[in-house]
PDB file of C-alpha atoms in Angstrom:
ATOM      1  CA  MET V 513       2.939   1.788   6.929  1.00 71.00           C
ATOM      2  CA  PRO V 514      -0.102   1.092   5.099  1.00 83.00           C
ATOM      3  CA  GLU V 515       0.685  -1.225   2.167  1.00 87.00           C
ATOM      4  CA  LEU V 516      -1.066  -2.549  -0.856  1.00 92.00           C
ATOM      5  CA  PRO V 517      -4.033  -4.348   0.938  1.00 92.00           C
ATOM      6  CA  GLU V 518      -4.581  -1.298   3.232  1.00 90.00           C
ATOM      7  CA  VAL V 519      -4.557   1.184   0.302  1.00 92.00           C
ATOM      8  CA  GLU V 520      -6.923  -1.178  -1.667  1.00 93.00           C
ATOM      9  CA  VAL V 521      -9.382  -1.337   1.167  1.00 92.00           C
ATOM     10  CA  SER V 522      -9.499   2.484   1.470  1.00 91.00           C
ATOM     11  CA  ARG V 523     -10.162   2.620  -2.246  1.00 94.00           C
ATOM     12  CA  LEU V 524     -12.934   0.057  -2.202  1.00 93.00           C
ATOM     13  CA  GLY V 525     -14.298   2.036   0.478  1.00 91.00           C
ATOM     14  CA  LEU V 526     -14.235   5.439  -1.308  1.00 95.00           C
ATOM     15  CA  VAL V 527     -15.301   4.269  -4.832  1.00 96.00           C
ATOM     16  CA  PRO V 528     -19.177   3.981  -4.130  1.00 96.00           C
ATOM     17  CA  ARG V 529     -19.112   7.222  -1.825  1.00 96.00           C
ATOM     18  CA  LEU V 530     -17.117   9.695  -3.857  1.00 97.00           C
ATOM     19  CA  THR V 531     -17.208   8.535  -7.736  1.00 98.00           C
ATOM     20  CA  ALA V 532     -19.145  11.085  -9.736  1.00 98.00           C
ATOM     21  CA  GLN V 533     -19.069  13.551  -6.973  1.00 98.00           C
ATOM     22  CA  ARG V 534     -17.703  17.222  -7.299  1.00 98.00           C
ATOM     23  CA  ILE V 535     -14.969  18.757  -5.058  1.00 98.00           C
ATOM     24  CA  ALA V 536     -16.534  21.724  -3.504  1.00 97.00           C
ATOM     25  CA  GLY V 537     -13.209  22.925  -1.982  1.00 96.00           C
ATOM     26  CA  ALA V 538     -10.159  21.693   0.017  1.00 97.00           C
ATOM     27  CA  VAL V 539      -8.416  22.689   3.238  1.00 97.00           C
ATOM     28  CA  PHE V 540      -4.874  22.563   3.731  1.00 98.00           C
ATOM     29  CA  ARG V 541      -4.057  22.870   7.778  1.00 97.00           C
ATOM     30  CA  VAL V 542      -0.199  22.659   7.234  1.00 97.00           C
ATOM     31  CA  PRO V 543       1.904  24.075   4.450  1.00 97.00           C
ATOM     32  CA  LYS V 544       3.483  20.667   3.520  1.00 96.00           C
ATOM     33  CA  LEU V 545       3.486  16.885   4.129  1.00 96.00           C
ATOM     34  CA  ARG V 546       6.286  15.115   2.074  1.00 94.00           C
ATOM     35  CA  HIS V 547       5.843  17.676  -0.380  1.00 95.00           C
ATOM     36  CA  ASP V 548       4.436  21.146  -0.388  1.00 96.00           C
ATOM     37  CA  LEU V 549       0.553  21.730  -0.110  1.00 97.00           C
ATOM     38  CA  PRO V 550       0.275  25.192  -2.260  1.00 95.00           C
ATOM     39  CA  PRO V 551      -2.884  27.114  -1.867  1.00 95.00           C
ATOM     40  CA  ALA V 552      -3.253  26.963  -5.924  1.00 96.00           C
ATOM     41  CA  LEU V 553      -3.595  23.177  -5.600  1.00 97.00           C
ATOM     42  CA  ALA V 554      -6.847  23.721  -3.356  1.00 96.00           C
ATOM     43  CA  THR V 555      -8.109  26.403  -5.980  1.00 96.00           C
ATOM     44  CA  ARG V 556      -7.530  23.870  -8.854  1.00 97.00           C
ATOM     45  CA  LEU V 557      -9.644  21.169  -7.458  1.00 98.00           C
ATOM     46  CA  GLN V 558     -12.285  23.337  -6.558  1.00 97.00           C
ATOM     47  CA  GLY V 559     -15.493  22.187  -8.671  1.00 98.00           C
ATOM     48  CA  LEU V 560     -13.829  19.288 -10.427  1.00 98.00           C
ATOM     49  CA  ARG V 561     -15.963  15.776 -10.370  1.00 98.00           C
ATOM     50  CA  VAL V 562     -14.181  12.430  -9.216  1.00 98.00           C
ATOM     51  CA  ASP V 563     -14.551  10.130 -12.117  1.00 98.00           C
ATOM     52  CA  ALA V 564     -12.719   7.237 -11.031  1.00 98.00           C
ATOM     53  CA  ILE V 565     -10.498   5.991  -7.901  1.00 98.00           C
ATOM     54  CA  LEU V 566      -7.816   4.124  -9.097  1.00 98.00           C
ATOM     55  CA  ARG V 567      -4.596   2.393  -7.157  1.00 97.00           C
ATOM     56  CA  ARG V 568      -1.100   2.086  -8.345  1.00 97.00           C
ATOM     57  CA  GLY V 569       0.970   0.397  -5.721  1.00 95.00           C
ATOM     58  CA  LYS V 570       0.545   2.269  -2.358  1.00 94.00           C
ATOM     59  CA  TYR V 571      -0.763   5.306  -4.124  1.00 97.00           C
ATOM     60  CA  LEU V 572      -4.459   6.461  -4.456  1.00 97.00           C
ATOM     61  CA  LEU V 573      -5.103   7.925  -7.778  1.00 98.00           C
ATOM     62  CA  PHE V 574      -8.194  10.353  -8.170  1.00 98.00           C
ATOM     63  CA  ASP V 575      -9.146  10.789 -11.752  1.00 98.00           C
ATOM     64  CA  CYS V 576     -10.618  14.417 -11.556  1.00 98.00           C
ATOM     65  CA  GLU V 577     -11.998  15.038 -15.246  1.00 98.00           C
ATOM     66  CA  SER V 578      -8.533  14.145 -16.482  1.00 98.00           C
ATOM     67  CA  ASN V 579      -9.973  13.703 -20.094  1.00 97.00           C
ATOM     68  CA  ALA V 580     -11.705  17.059 -19.745  1.00 97.00           C
ATOM     69  CA  GLY V 581      -9.208  19.492 -18.961  1.00 96.00           C
ATOM     70  CA  GLY V 582      -8.563  18.255 -15.496  1.00 98.00           C
ATOM     71  CA  GLY V 583      -6.160  15.875 -13.882  1.00 98.00           C
ATOM     72  CA  TRP V 584      -5.013  13.516 -11.334  1.00 98.00           C
ATOM     73  CA  LEU V 585      -4.896  14.023  -7.460  1.00 98.00           C
ATOM     74  CA  ILE V 586      -2.174  11.488  -6.326  1.00 98.00           C
ATOM     75  CA  LEU V 587      -2.450  10.601  -2.614  1.00 97.00           C
ATOM     76  CA  HIS V 588       0.115   8.595  -0.539  1.00 96.00           C
ATOM     77  CA  LEU V 589      -0.614   7.500   3.190  1.00 93.00           C
ATOM     78  CA  GLY V 590       3.001   7.580   4.468  1.00 91.00           C
ATOM     79  CA  MET V 591       3.886   5.844   7.352  1.00 87.00           C
ATOM     80  CA  SER V 592       1.064   6.479   9.471  1.00 85.00           C
ATOM     81  CA  GLY V 593      -1.803   8.380   7.624  1.00 90.00           C
ATOM     82  CA  SER V 594      -5.202   7.223   7.305  1.00 90.00           C
ATOM     83  CA  LEU V 595      -8.609   8.371   5.361  1.00 93.00           C
ATOM     84  CA  ARG V 596     -12.027   9.238   6.998  1.00 93.00           C
ATOM     85  CA  LEU V 597     -15.240  10.032   5.455  1.00 94.00           C
ATOM     86  CA  ALA V 598     -16.678  12.619   7.906  1.00 94.00           C
ATOM     87  CA  THR V 599     -19.933  14.629   7.896  1.00 95.00           C
ATOM     88  CA  PRO V 600     -19.640  18.315   8.013  1.00 94.00           C
ATOM     89  CA  GLY V 601     -18.997  19.941  11.182  1.00 93.00           C
ATOM     90  CA  THR V 602     -17.150  16.797  12.547  1.00 95.00           C
ATOM     91  CA  ALA V 603     -14.618  18.119  15.049  1.00 96.00           C
ATOM     92  CA  ILE V 604     -11.077  18.588  13.915  1.00 96.00           C
ATOM     93  CA  GLU V 605      -8.444  16.313  15.703  1.00 95.00           C
ATOM     94  CA  LYS V 606      -4.816  17.300  16.131  1.00 94.00           C
ATOM     95  CA  HIS V 607      -3.497  15.465  13.102  1.00 95.00           C
ATOM     96  CA  ASP V 608      -6.180  16.161  10.613  1.00 97.00           C
ATOM     97  CA  HIS V 609      -4.060  17.893   7.923  1.00 97.00           C
ATOM     98  CA  VAL V 610      -6.228  18.031   4.656  1.00 98.00           C
ATOM     99  CA  ASP V 611      -9.837  17.964   3.985  1.00 98.00           C
ATOM    100  CA  LEU V 612     -11.286  17.499   0.469  1.00 98.00           C
ATOM    101  CA  ILE V 613     -14.982  18.943   0.711  1.00 98.00           C
ATOM    102  CA  PHE V 614     -17.909  17.188  -1.006  1.00 97.00           C
ATOM    103  CA  PRO V 615     -21.571  18.478  -0.996  1.00 94.00           C
ATOM    104  CA  GLU V 616     -22.496  16.227   1.841  1.00 94.00           C
ATOM    105  CA  GLN V 617     -19.218  14.626   3.216  1.00 96.00           C
ATOM    106  CA  ILE V 618     -15.786  15.388   3.858  1.00 97.00           C
ATOM    107  CA  LEU V 619     -12.856  13.183   2.953  1.00 97.00           C
ATOM    108  CA  ARG V 620     -10.231  13.774   5.832  1.00 97.00           C
ATOM    109  CA  LEU V 621      -6.531  12.742   5.767  1.00 96.00           C
ATOM    110  CA  ARG V 622      -4.869  12.148   9.164  1.00 95.00           C
ATOM    111  CA  ASP V 623      -1.211  11.959   9.178  1.00 95.00           C
ATOM    112  CA  PRO V 624       0.639  12.117  12.555  1.00 94.00           C
ATOM    113  CA  ARG V 625       4.156  11.976  11.025  1.00 92.00           C
ATOM    114  CA  ARG V 626       3.330  13.828   7.965  1.00 94.00           C
ATOM    115  CA  PHE V 627       5.242  11.377   5.431  1.00 94.00           C
ATOM    116  CA  GLY V 628       2.120  11.358   3.338  1.00 95.00           C
ATOM    117  CA  ALA V 629       1.828  12.920   0.113  1.00 96.00           C
ATOM    118  CA  LEU V 630      -0.694  14.731  -1.984  1.00 97.00           C
ATOM    119  CA  VAL V 631       0.250  16.008  -5.362  1.00 97.00           C
ATOM    120  CA  TRP V 632      -1.536  16.835  -8.427  1.00 97.00           C
ATOM    121  CA  GLN V 633      -0.753  15.604 -12.091  1.00 97.00           C
ATOM    122  CA  GLU V 634      -2.077  17.841 -14.907  1.00 97.00           C
ATOM    123  CA  GLY V 635      -3.924  15.987 -17.995  1.00 96.00           C
ATOM    124  CA  PRO V 636      -4.958  12.522 -18.837  1.00 96.00           C
ATOM    125  CA  SER V 637      -1.799  10.609 -18.173  1.00 94.00           C
ATOM    126  CA  VAL V 638      -0.895   9.938 -14.481  1.00 97.00           C
ATOM    127  CA  ASN V 639       1.633   7.263 -14.809  1.00 94.00           C
ATOM    128  CA  GLU V 640       4.090  10.082 -16.171  1.00 92.00           C
ATOM    129  CA  HIS V 641       4.276  11.609 -12.634  1.00 96.00           C
ATOM    130  CA  PRO V 642       7.864  11.026 -11.039  1.00 96.00           C
ATOM    131  CA  LEU V 643       6.116   9.112  -8.171  1.00 96.00           C
ATOM    132  CA  LEU V 644       4.743   6.500 -10.323  1.00 97.00           C
ATOM    133  CA  CYS V 645       6.753   6.167 -13.520  1.00 96.00           C
ATOM    134  CA  ARG V 646       9.538   4.006 -11.759  1.00 96.00           C
ATOM    135  CA  LEU V 647       7.225   1.643  -9.965  1.00 97.00           C
ATOM    136  CA  GLY V 648       7.130  -2.208 -10.607  1.00 97.00           C
ATOM    137  CA  VAL V 649       4.668  -4.515 -11.436  1.00 97.00           C
ATOM    138  CA  GLU V 650       1.419  -5.062  -9.567  1.00 98.00           C
ATOM    139  CA  PRO V 651       1.226  -8.618  -7.922  1.00 97.00           C
ATOM    140  CA  LEU V 652      -2.317  -8.625  -8.408  1.00 97.00           C
ATOM    141  CA  GLU V 653      -2.478  -7.867 -12.281  1.00 95.00           C
ATOM    142  CA  PRO V 654      -2.369 -10.735 -14.736  1.00 91.00           C
ATOM    143  CA  GLY V 655       1.273  -9.792 -15.817  1.00 91.00           C
ATOM    144  CA  PHE V 656       2.650 -11.185 -12.529  1.00 97.00           C
ATOM    145  CA  ASP V 657       3.244 -14.907 -12.227  1.00 97.00           C
ATOM    146  CA  GLY V 658       5.700 -17.481 -11.606  1.00 98.00           C
ATOM    147  CA  GLU V 659       7.581 -17.137 -14.790  1.00 97.00           C
ATOM    148  CA  TRP V 660       7.836 -13.572 -14.712  1.00 98.00           C
ATOM    149  CA  LEU V 661       9.020 -13.846 -11.138  1.00 98.00           C
ATOM    150  CA  TYR V 662      11.605 -16.387 -11.791  1.00 98.00           C
ATOM    151  CA  ALA V 663      12.979 -14.243 -14.772  1.00 98.00           C
ATOM    152  CA  ALA V 664      13.175 -11.304 -12.247  1.00 98.00           C
ATOM    153  CA  LEU V 665      14.808 -13.213  -9.308  1.00 98.00           C
ATOM    154  CA  GLN V 666      17.431 -14.455 -11.564  1.00 96.00           C
ATOM    155  CA  ARG V 667      18.990 -11.043 -11.664  1.00 94.00           C
ATOM    156  CA  ARG V 668      18.917 -10.436  -8.062  1.00 97.00           C
ATOM    157  CA  HIS V 669      21.542 -12.361  -5.740  1.00 96.00           C
ATOM    158  CA  ALA V 670      20.300 -10.447  -2.235  1.00 97.00           C
ATOM    159  CA  PRO V 671      18.276 -12.164   0.212  1.00 98.00           C
ATOM    160  CA  VAL V 672      14.767 -12.814  -1.162  1.00 98.00           C
ATOM    161  CA  LYS V 673      12.597 -10.971   1.352  1.00 98.00           C
ATOM    162  CA  PRO V 674      14.187  -7.561   0.698  1.00 97.00           C
ATOM    163  CA  VAL V 675      13.936  -8.048  -2.809  1.00 98.00           C
ATOM    164  CA  LEU V 676      10.174  -8.767  -2.678  1.00 98.00           C
ATOM    165  CA  MET V 677       9.682  -5.419  -0.870  1.00 97.00           C
ATOM    166  CA  ASP V 678      11.570  -3.355  -3.636  1.00 97.00           C
ATOM    167  CA  SER V 679       8.940  -1.183  -5.065  1.00 96.00           C
ATOM    168  CA  HIS V 680      11.028  -0.918  -8.303  1.00 96.00           C
ATOM    169  CA  LEU V 681      10.654  -4.511  -8.962  1.00 97.00           C
ATOM    170  CA  ILE V 682       6.953  -5.511  -7.391  1.00 97.00           C
ATOM    171  CA  VAL V 683       4.845  -2.950  -5.739  1.00 97.00           C
ATOM    172  CA  GLY V 684       3.152  -3.001  -2.440  1.00 91.00           C
ATOM    173  CA  ILE V 685       4.482  -6.047  -0.847  1.00 93.00           C
ATOM    174  CA  GLY V 686       5.326  -4.746   2.738  1.00 91.00           C
ATOM    175  CA  ASN V 687       7.002  -6.580   5.672  1.00 93.00           C
ATOM    176  CA  ILE V 688       3.765  -8.530   6.903  1.00 93.00           C
ATOM    177  CA  TYR V 689       2.892  -9.641   3.394  1.00 94.00           C
ATOM    178  CA  ALA V 690       6.458 -10.538   2.554  1.00 97.00           C
ATOM    179  CA  ALA V 691       7.137 -12.659   5.591  1.00 96.00           C
ATOM    180  CA  GLU V 692       3.548 -14.377   5.245  1.00 96.00           C
ATOM    181  CA  SER V 693       3.859 -15.110   1.384  1.00 97.00           C
ATOM    182  CA  LEU V 694       7.217 -16.796   2.198  1.00 98.00           C
ATOM    183  CA  PHE V 695       6.009 -18.862   4.835  1.00 98.00           C
ATOM    184  CA  ARG V 696       3.023 -20.033   2.678  1.00 97.00           C
ATOM    185  CA  ALA V 697       5.632 -20.810  -0.021  1.00 98.00           C
ATOM    186  CA  GLY V 698       8.109 -22.678   2.408  1.00 98.00           C
ATOM    187  CA  ILE V 699      11.054 -20.342   1.579  1.00 98.00           C
ATOM    188  CA  ALA V 700      13.391 -19.093   4.077  1.00 98.00           C
ATOM    189  CA  PRO V 701      13.784 -15.120   3.898  1.00 98.00           C
ATOM    190  CA  GLN V 702      17.444 -15.244   3.860  1.00 98.00           C
ATOM    191  CA  ARG V 703      17.693 -17.395   0.759  1.00 98.00           C
ATOM    192  CA  ALA V 704      19.276 -15.651  -2.209  1.00 98.00           C
ATOM    193  CA  ALA V 705      16.598 -14.702  -4.602  1.00 98.00           C
ATOM    194  CA  ASP V 706      18.547 -16.058  -7.687  1.00 98.00           C
ATOM    195  CA  ARG V 707      18.820 -19.513  -5.864  1.00 98.00           C
ATOM    196  CA  ILE V 708      15.058 -20.084  -5.932  1.00 98.00           C
ATOM    197  CA  GLY V 709      13.849 -22.400  -8.629  1.00 98.00           C
ATOM    198  CA  ARG V 710      11.272 -22.054 -11.549  1.00 97.00           C
ATOM    199  CA  ALA V 711       8.670 -24.445  -9.598  1.00 98.00           C
ATOM    200  CA  ARG V 712       9.258 -22.661  -6.200  1.00 98.00           C
ATOM    201  CA  CYS V 713       8.712 -19.243  -7.988  1.00 98.00           C
ATOM    202  CA  GLN V 714       5.503 -20.514  -9.330  1.00 98.00           C
ATOM    203  CA  LEU V 715       4.437 -21.283  -5.677  1.00 98.00           C
ATOM    204  CA  LEU V 716       5.821 -17.971  -4.277  1.00 98.00           C
ATOM    205  CA  ALA V 717       3.879 -15.963  -6.812  1.00 98.00           C
ATOM    206  CA  ARG V 718       0.804 -17.816  -5.952  1.00 98.00           C
ATOM    207  CA  SER V 719       1.379 -17.461  -2.350  1.00 98.00           C
ATOM    208  CA  ILE V 720       1.987 -13.491  -2.806  1.00 98.00           C
ATOM    209  CA  ARG V 721      -1.332 -13.165  -4.668  1.00 97.00           C
ATOM    210  CA  GLU V 722      -3.319 -15.368  -2.297  1.00 96.00           C
ATOM    211  CA  THR V 723      -1.863 -13.416   0.895  1.00 95.00           C
ATOM    212  CA  LEU V 724      -2.607  -9.998  -0.568  1.00 96.00           C
ATOM    213  CA  SER V 725      -6.134 -11.134  -1.568  1.00 94.00           C
ATOM    214  CA  ASP V 726      -6.613 -12.591   1.994  1.00 92.00           C
ATOM    215  CA  ALA V 727      -5.422  -9.280   3.478  1.00 92.00           C
ATOM    216  CA  ILE V 728      -7.849  -7.240   1.284  1.00 92.00           C
ATOM    217  CA  ALA V 729     -10.523  -9.526   2.419  1.00 90.00           C
ATOM    218  CA  ALA V 730      -9.751  -9.261   5.914  1.00 88.00           C
ATOM    219  CA  GLY V 731      -9.682  -5.555   5.818  1.00 84.00           C
ATOM    220  CA  GLY V 732      -5.843  -5.277   5.537  1.00 78.00           C
ATOM    221  CA  SER V 733      -3.689  -4.886   8.905  1.00 67.00           C
ATOM    222  CA  SER V 734      -4.217  -2.427  11.668  1.00 52.00           C
ATOM    223  CA  VAL V 735      -0.858  -2.713  13.666  1.00 51.00           C
ATOM    224  CA  HIS V 736      -0.351   0.812  14.400  1.00 48.00           C
ATOM    225  CA  ASP V 737      -2.502   3.872  13.011  1.00 50.00           C
ATOM    226  CA  TYR V 738      -4.220   2.318  10.132  1.00 46.00           C
ATOM    227  CA  ILE V 739      -8.115   2.463   9.968  1.00 49.00           C
ATOM    228  CA  HIS V 740     -10.788   2.199   7.443  1.00 46.00           C
ATOM    229  CA  THR V 741     -12.459   5.196   5.875  1.00 56.00           C
ATOM    230  CA  ASP V 742     -15.490   4.297   8.220  1.00 53.00           C
ATOM    231  CA  GLY V 743     -13.281   4.276  11.249  1.00 53.00           C
ATOM    232  CA  GLY V 744     -13.128   0.338  11.551  1.00 56.00           C
ATOM    233  CA  ALA V 745      -9.805  -1.713  11.738  1.00 54.00           C
ATOM    234  CA  GLY V 746      -8.425  -4.395   9.760  1.00 56.00           C
ATOM    235  CA  CYS V 747      -7.855  -7.896  11.261  1.00 66.00           C
ATOM    236  CA  PHE V 748      -5.221  -9.736   8.927  1.00 76.00           C
ATOM    237  CA  GLN V 749      -2.595  -9.365  11.552  1.00 76.00           C
ATOM    238  CA  LEU V 750      -4.439 -11.591  13.938  1.00 77.00           C
ATOM    239  CA  SER V 751      -4.221 -14.408  11.539  1.00 86.00           C
ATOM    240  CA  CYS V 752      -0.365 -14.127  10.827  1.00 93.00           C
ATOM    241  CA  ALA V 753       1.404 -17.327  10.793  1.00 96.00           C
ATOM    242  CA  VAL V 754       4.916 -15.819  11.506  1.00 97.00           C
ATOM    243  CA  TYR V 755       4.805 -12.118  11.563  1.00 95.00           C
ATOM    244  CA  ASP V 756       5.522 -10.620  15.050  1.00 94.00           C
ATOM    245  CA  ARG V 757       5.124 -14.056  16.549  1.00 96.00           C
ATOM    246  CA  CYS V 758       8.972 -14.860  17.566  1.00 97.00           C
ATOM    247  CA  GLY V 759       9.283 -17.460  19.952  1.00 98.00           C
ATOM    248  CA  ASP V 760       5.808 -18.700  19.457  1.00 97.00           C
ATOM    249  CA  ALA V 761       5.105 -22.289  18.087  1.00 98.00           C
ATOM    250  CA  CYS V 762       4.430 -22.665  14.423  1.00 98.00           C
ATOM    251  CA  HIS V 763       0.997 -23.577  13.712  1.00 96.00           C
ATOM    252  CA  VAL V 764       2.080 -26.237  11.110  1.00 97.00           C
ATOM    253  CA  CYS V 765       5.009 -27.948  12.999  1.00 98.00           C
ATOM    254  CA  GLY V 766       5.277 -26.326  16.566  1.00 98.00           C
ATOM    255  CA  THR V 767       8.979 -25.094  16.151  1.00 98.00           C
ATOM    256  CA  PRO V 768       9.433 -21.800  17.657  1.00 98.00           C
ATOM    257  CA  ILE V 769       9.128 -18.868  15.262  1.00 98.00           C
ATOM    258  CA  ARG V 770      12.416 -16.964  14.639  1.00 98.00           C
ATOM    259  CA  MET V 771      13.306 -13.237  14.090  1.00 98.00           C
ATOM    260  CA  LEU V 772      16.235 -11.843  12.105  1.00 97.00           C
ATOM    261  CA  ARG V 773      17.130  -8.449  10.888  1.00 96.00           C
ATOM    262  CA  GLN V 774      17.206  -7.747   6.901  1.00 96.00           C
ATOM    263  CA  ALA V 775      17.811  -4.273   5.563  1.00 92.00           C
ATOM    264  CA  GLY V 776      16.587  -2.703   8.871  1.00 92.00           C
ATOM    265  CA  ARG V 777      13.419  -4.747   9.077  1.00 92.00           C
ATOM    266  CA  SER V 778      12.376  -7.830  11.365  1.00 95.00           C
ATOM    267  CA  SER V 779      11.965 -10.779   9.466  1.00 97.00           C
ATOM    268  CA  PHE V 780       9.969 -13.726  10.998  1.00 98.00           C
ATOM    269  CA  TYR V 781      10.101 -17.149   9.885  1.00 98.00           C
ATOM    270  CA  CYS V 782       9.830 -20.757  10.770  1.00 98.00           C
ATOM    271  CA  PRO V 783      13.077 -22.681  10.731  1.00 98.00           C
ATOM    272  CA  SER V 784      11.676 -25.885  10.045  1.00 98.00           C
ATOM    273  CA  CYS V 785       9.046 -25.297   7.566  1.00 98.00           C
ATOM    274  CA  GLN V 786      10.933 -22.477   5.470  1.00 98.00           C
ATOM    275  CA  HIS V 787      14.208 -23.533   3.708  1.00 96.00           C
TER     276      HIS V 787
END
């Protein structure tokens, strides 16, 4: 699933190409993704200018003249979605379900599993939408630090890794980035969240920010379906210290990496470096 780094990389690729451009039309080739794609939405988008492209968690937010009678187009890539900028006339492939048509290019959403979302929020305030209003803090924003994390974890007795992946607490930390952040902080994924002290929370918060920033700089992680808007792939997964390396030697101490199941997901860790 595309997580915060992948969505941010997509946003950074779209901003210089689509900002200040007007939507000439929209094509929906399926009746719904995660939610319905009503023909009225395609009509509503026509002629609106994209004033900005923002991100909230794993959602891309297209400001379509929201302060001048328009609104916000909210896009989520789901489990397997990706965005491509294509030239008019580019052949349509099997899972190309949505086109946003601009004067000289097309923004094409490919979503094999159809778990993505494309919904509309009328008016200037996008954060009131039900998909966004209950999201947690942004880990790359100033409000996220060790003190905030320590206070938040004191209320959670569950293992720390699933807690970090709870989008109602912190947005955008997926399986890869939770595993790598915990390794960098030297914290075992099975440690109870409320048993992590203030000093280690400072280290963990810094490790989360560094891991996500490094992933964005590497173009995200292309493990399954994710690609960049220009068709390229992310490479952060090639430098992972623990993720998907069960049985391989730890780069730091040489101990074999282990794997356990937590909340239905695989957790990778070094039993010597993490405790």
